[in-house]
mmCIF file of C-alpha atoms and ligand atoms in Angstrom:
data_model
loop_
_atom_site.group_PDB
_atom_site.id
_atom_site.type_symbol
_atom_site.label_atom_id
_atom_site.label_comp_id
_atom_site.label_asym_id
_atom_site.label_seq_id
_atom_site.Cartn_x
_atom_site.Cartn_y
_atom_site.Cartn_z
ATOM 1 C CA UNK A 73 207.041 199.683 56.305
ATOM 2 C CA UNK A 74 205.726 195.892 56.660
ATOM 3 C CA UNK A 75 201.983 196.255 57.443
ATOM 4 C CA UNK A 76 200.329 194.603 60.146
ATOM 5 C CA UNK A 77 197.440 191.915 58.508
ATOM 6 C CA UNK A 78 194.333 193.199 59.896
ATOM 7 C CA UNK A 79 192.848 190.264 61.591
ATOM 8 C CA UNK A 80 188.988 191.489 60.576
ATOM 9 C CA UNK A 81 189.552 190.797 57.143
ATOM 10 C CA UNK A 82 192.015 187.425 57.231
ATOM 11 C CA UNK A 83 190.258 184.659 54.941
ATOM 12 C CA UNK A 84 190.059 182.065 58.276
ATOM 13 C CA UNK A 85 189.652 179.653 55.396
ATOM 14 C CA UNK A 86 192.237 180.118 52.626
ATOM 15 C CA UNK A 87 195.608 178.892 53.194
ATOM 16 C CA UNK A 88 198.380 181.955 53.621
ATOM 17 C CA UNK A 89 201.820 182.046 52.157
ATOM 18 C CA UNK A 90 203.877 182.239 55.595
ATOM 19 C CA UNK A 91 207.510 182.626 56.529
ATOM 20 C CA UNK A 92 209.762 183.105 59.087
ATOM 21 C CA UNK A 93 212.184 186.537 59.399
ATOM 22 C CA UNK A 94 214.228 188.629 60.893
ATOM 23 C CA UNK A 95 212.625 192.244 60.536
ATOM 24 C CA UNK A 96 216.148 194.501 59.632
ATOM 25 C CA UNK A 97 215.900 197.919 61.290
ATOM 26 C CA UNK A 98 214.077 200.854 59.178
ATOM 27 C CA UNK A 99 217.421 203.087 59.111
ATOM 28 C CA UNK A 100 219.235 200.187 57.972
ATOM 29 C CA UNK A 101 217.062 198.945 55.063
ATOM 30 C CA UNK A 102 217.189 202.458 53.995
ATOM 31 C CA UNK A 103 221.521 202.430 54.322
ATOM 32 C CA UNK A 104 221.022 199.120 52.114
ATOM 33 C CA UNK A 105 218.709 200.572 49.551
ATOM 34 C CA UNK A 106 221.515 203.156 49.148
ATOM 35 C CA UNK A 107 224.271 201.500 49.271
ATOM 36 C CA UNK A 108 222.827 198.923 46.396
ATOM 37 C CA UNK A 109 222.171 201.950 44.385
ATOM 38 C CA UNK A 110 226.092 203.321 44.309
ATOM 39 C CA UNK A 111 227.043 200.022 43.950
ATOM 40 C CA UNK A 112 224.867 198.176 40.932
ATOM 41 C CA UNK A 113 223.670 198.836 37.641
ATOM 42 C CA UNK A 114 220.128 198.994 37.083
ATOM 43 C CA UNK A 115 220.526 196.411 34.532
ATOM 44 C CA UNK A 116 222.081 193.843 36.938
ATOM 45 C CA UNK A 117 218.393 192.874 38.684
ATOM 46 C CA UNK A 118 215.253 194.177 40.475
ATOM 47 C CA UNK A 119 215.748 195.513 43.598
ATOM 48 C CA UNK A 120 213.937 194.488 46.712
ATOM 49 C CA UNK A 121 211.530 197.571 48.295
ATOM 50 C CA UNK A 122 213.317 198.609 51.271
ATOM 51 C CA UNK A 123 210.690 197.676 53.544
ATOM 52 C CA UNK A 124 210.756 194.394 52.033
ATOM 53 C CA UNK A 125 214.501 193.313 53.059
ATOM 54 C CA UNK A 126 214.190 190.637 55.583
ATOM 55 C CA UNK A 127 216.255 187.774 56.358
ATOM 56 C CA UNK A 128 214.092 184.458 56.137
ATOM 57 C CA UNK A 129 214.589 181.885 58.744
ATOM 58 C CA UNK A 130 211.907 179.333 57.826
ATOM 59 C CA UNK A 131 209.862 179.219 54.382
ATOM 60 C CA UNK A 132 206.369 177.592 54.978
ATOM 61 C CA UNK A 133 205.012 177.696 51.835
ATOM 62 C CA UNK A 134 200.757 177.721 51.667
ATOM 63 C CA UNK A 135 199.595 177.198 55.182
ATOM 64 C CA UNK A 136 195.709 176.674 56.571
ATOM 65 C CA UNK A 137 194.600 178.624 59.556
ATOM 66 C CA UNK A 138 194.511 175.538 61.819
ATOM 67 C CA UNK A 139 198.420 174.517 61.357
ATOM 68 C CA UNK A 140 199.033 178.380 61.340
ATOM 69 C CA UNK A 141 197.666 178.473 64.451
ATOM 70 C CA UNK A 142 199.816 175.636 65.926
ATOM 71 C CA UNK A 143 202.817 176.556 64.224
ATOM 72 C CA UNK A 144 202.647 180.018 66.065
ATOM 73 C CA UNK A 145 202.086 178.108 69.630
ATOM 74 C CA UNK A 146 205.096 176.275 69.344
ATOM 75 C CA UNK A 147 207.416 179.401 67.965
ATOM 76 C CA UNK A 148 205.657 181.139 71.345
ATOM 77 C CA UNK A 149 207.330 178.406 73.421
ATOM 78 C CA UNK A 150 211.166 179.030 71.903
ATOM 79 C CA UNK A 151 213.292 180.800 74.418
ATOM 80 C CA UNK A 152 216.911 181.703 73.454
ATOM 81 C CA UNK A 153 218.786 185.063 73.265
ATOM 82 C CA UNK A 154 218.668 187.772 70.889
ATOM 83 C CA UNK A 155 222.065 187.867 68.798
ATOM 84 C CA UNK A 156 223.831 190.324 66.988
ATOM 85 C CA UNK A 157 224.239 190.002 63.079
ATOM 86 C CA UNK A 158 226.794 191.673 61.122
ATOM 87 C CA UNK A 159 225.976 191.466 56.764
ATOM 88 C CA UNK A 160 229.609 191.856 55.734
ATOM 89 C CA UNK A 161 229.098 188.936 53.162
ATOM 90 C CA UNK A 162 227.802 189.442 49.906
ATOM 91 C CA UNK A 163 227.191 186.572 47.070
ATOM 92 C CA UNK A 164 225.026 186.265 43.411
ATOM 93 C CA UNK A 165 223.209 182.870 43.185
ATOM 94 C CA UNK A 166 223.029 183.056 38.879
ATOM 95 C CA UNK A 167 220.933 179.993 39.277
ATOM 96 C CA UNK A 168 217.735 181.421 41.511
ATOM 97 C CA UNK A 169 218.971 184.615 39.873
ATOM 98 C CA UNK A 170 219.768 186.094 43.338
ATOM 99 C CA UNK A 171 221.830 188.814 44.818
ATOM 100 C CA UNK A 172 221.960 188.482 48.783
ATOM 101 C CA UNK A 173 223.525 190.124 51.776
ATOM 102 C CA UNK A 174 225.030 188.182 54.262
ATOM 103 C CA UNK A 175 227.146 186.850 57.000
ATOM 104 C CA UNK A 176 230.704 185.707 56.781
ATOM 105 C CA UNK A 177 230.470 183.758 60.454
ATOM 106 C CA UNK A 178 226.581 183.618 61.557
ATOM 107 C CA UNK A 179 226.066 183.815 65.116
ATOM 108 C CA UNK A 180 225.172 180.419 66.918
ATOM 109 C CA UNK A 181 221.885 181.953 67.815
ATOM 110 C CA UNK A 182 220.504 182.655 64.286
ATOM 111 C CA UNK A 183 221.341 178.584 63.200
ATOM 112 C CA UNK A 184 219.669 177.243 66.177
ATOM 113 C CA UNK A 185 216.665 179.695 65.745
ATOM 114 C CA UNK A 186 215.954 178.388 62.227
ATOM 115 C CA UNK A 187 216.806 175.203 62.699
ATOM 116 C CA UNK A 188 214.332 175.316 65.551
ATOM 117 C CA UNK A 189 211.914 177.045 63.390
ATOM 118 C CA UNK A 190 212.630 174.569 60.480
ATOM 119 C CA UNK A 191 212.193 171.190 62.351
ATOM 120 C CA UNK A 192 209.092 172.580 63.771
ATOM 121 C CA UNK A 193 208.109 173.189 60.373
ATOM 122 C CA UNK A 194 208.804 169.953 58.916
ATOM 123 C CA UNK A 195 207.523 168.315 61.502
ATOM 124 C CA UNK A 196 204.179 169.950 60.972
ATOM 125 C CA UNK A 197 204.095 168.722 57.442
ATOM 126 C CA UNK A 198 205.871 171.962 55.951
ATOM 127 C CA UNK A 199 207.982 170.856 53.184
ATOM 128 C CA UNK A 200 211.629 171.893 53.961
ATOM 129 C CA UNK A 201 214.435 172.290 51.563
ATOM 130 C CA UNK A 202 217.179 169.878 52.083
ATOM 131 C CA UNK A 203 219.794 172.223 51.048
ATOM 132 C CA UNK A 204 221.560 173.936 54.274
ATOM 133 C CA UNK A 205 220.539 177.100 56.054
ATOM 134 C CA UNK A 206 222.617 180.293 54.153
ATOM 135 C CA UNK A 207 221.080 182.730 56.173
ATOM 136 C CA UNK A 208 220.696 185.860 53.155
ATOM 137 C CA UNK A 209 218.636 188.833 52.480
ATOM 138 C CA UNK A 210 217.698 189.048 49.070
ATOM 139 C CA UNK A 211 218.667 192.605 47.687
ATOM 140 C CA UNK A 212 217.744 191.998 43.607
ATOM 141 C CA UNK A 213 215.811 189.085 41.585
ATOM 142 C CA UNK A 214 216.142 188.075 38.328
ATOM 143 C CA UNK A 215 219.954 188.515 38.313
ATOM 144 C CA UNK A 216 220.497 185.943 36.176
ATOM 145 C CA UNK A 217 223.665 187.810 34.157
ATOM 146 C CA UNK A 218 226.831 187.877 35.113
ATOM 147 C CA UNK A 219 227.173 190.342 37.545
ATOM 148 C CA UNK A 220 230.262 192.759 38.936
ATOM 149 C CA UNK A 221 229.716 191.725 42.714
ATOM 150 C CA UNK A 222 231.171 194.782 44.938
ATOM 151 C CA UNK A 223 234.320 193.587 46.839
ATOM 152 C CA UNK A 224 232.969 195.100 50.465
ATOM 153 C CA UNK A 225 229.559 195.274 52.071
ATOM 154 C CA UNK A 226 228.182 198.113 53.525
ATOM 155 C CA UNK A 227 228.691 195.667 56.804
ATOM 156 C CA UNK A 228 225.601 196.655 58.365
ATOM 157 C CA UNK A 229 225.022 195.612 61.922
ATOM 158 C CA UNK A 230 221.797 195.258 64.124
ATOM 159 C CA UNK A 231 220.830 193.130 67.616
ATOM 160 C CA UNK A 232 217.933 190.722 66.916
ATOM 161 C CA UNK A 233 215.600 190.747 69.561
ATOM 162 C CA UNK A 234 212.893 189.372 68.021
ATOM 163 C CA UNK A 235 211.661 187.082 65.111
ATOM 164 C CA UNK A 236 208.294 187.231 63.419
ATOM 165 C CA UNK A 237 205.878 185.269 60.898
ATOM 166 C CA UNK A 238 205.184 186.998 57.943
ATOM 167 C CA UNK A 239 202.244 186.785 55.303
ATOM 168 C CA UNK A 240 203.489 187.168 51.702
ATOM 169 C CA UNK A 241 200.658 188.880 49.554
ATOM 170 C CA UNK A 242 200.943 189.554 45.268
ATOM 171 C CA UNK A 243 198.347 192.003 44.698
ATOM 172 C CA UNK A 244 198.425 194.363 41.457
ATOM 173 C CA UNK A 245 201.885 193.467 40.503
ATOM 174 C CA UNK A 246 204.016 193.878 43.687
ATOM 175 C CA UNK A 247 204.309 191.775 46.869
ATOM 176 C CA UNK A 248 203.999 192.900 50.384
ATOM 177 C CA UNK A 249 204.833 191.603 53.653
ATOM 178 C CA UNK A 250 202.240 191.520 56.129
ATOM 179 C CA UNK A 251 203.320 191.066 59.879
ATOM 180 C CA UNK A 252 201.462 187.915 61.284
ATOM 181 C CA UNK A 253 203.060 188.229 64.765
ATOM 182 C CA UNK A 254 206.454 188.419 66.611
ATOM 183 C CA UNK A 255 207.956 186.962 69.384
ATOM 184 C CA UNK A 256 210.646 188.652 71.796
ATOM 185 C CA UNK A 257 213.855 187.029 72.499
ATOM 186 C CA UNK A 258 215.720 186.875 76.009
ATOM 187 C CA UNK A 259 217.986 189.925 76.488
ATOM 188 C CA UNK A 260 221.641 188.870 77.074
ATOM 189 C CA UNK A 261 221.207 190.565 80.571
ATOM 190 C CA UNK A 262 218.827 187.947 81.885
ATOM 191 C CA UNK A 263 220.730 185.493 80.371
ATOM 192 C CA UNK A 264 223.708 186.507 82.078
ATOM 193 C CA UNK A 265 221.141 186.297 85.469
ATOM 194 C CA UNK A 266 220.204 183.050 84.499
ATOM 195 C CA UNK A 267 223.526 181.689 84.451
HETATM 196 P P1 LIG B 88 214.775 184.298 49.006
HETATM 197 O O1 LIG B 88 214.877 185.697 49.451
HETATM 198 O O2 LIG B 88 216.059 183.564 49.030
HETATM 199 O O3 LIG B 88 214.071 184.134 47.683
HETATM 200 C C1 LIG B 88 209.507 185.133 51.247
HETATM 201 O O4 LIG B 88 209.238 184.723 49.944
HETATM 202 C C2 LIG B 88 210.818 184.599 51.695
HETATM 203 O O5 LIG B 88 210.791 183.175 51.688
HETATM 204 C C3 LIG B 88 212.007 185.015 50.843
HETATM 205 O O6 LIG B 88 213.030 185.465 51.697
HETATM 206 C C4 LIG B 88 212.443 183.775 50.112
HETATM 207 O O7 LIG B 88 213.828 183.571 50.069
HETATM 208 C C5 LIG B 88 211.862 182.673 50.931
HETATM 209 N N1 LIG B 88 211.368 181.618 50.053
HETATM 210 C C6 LIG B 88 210.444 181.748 49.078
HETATM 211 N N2 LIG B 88 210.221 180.553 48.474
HETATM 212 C C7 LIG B 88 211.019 179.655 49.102
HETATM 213 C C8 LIG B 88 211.244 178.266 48.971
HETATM 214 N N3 LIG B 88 210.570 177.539 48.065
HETATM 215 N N4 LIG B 88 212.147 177.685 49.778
HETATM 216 C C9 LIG B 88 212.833 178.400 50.690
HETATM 217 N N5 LIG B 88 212.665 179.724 50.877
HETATM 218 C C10 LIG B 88 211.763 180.348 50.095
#
């Protein structure tokens, strides 16, 4: 499970390693974790903890508290609907030495969200990468081989109804995700309303 930072013992002062996600549902990191095990060798990278599978929308790199805080203010004020996501694509990056999960046709609402997310970050002096958006989840790192890539997913499916900032922590060898804070999406219901 991602923890929850403790806001008692947050370092106000020291700048945090933030991102962006989608949270993937418990049942389904735990299907992906599975499936990656009937379908790679354990020579062919390391895998990703289960509760570590997330699909980034915006990397912020080393943030201070004070554009943190202002960065989270302005994700408060996006409203758009949730969106479903299907991970029926599947691709090895030898370069970054990355295995991913992803989609063949993203929905609309996940390229607006991060794009949202991403101009907002630049424009708050968070480097961004000038390369496009692939929306992925990492499954294994340091897959720099040439790798047998399985010809199907396990096309995993789940509704995004909310996105989150994340804290990334290395402590004693491993790193951990620590929710900062998420923010709901519209239903499709009121958007219908709306309409
Ligand atoms: P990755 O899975 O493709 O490596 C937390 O580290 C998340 O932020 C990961 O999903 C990672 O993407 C992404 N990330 C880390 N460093 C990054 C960088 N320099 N630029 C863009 N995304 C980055």
């Amino acid at each position: 499970m991602i923890n929850v930072v403790d806001k008692n013992t947050v370092n106000k002062t020291k700048p945090r390693r933030l991102f962006f996600a989608l949270a993937l549902p418990e049942d389904m990191q735990q299907n992906i974790v599975q499936w990656r095990a009937d379908n790679f060798p354990p020579e062919a990278g390391r895998p990703i903890a289960a509760a570590n599978l997330h699909l980034t929308l915006a990397f912020l790199g080393e943030v201070s508290a004070a554009k943190a805080q202002v960065l989270q203010q302005l994700a408060g004020r996006i409203s758009q609907p949730g969106f479903n996501i299907t991970l029926d694509d599947i691709g090895h990056w030898p370069g970054s030495g990355v295995i991913w999960l992803g989609c063949k046709n993203p929905p609309r609402g996940l390229l607006q969200l991060a794009q949202l997310l991403r101009s907002q970050a630049a424009r708050s002096g968070c480097y961004q990468t000038p390369l496009p958006f692939h929306p992925h989840v990492t499954l294994l790192r340091g897959a720099v081989r040439p790798v047998a890539i399985p010809a199907k997913t396990a096309n995993e499916s789940f509704h995004a109804s909310h996105f989150s900032l994340y804290e990334s922590v290395f402590a004693r060898g491993r790193t951990r995700y620590h929710l900062v804070q998420s923010w709901p999406m519209a239903s499709s219901e009121r958007t219908s309303d709306a309409l």
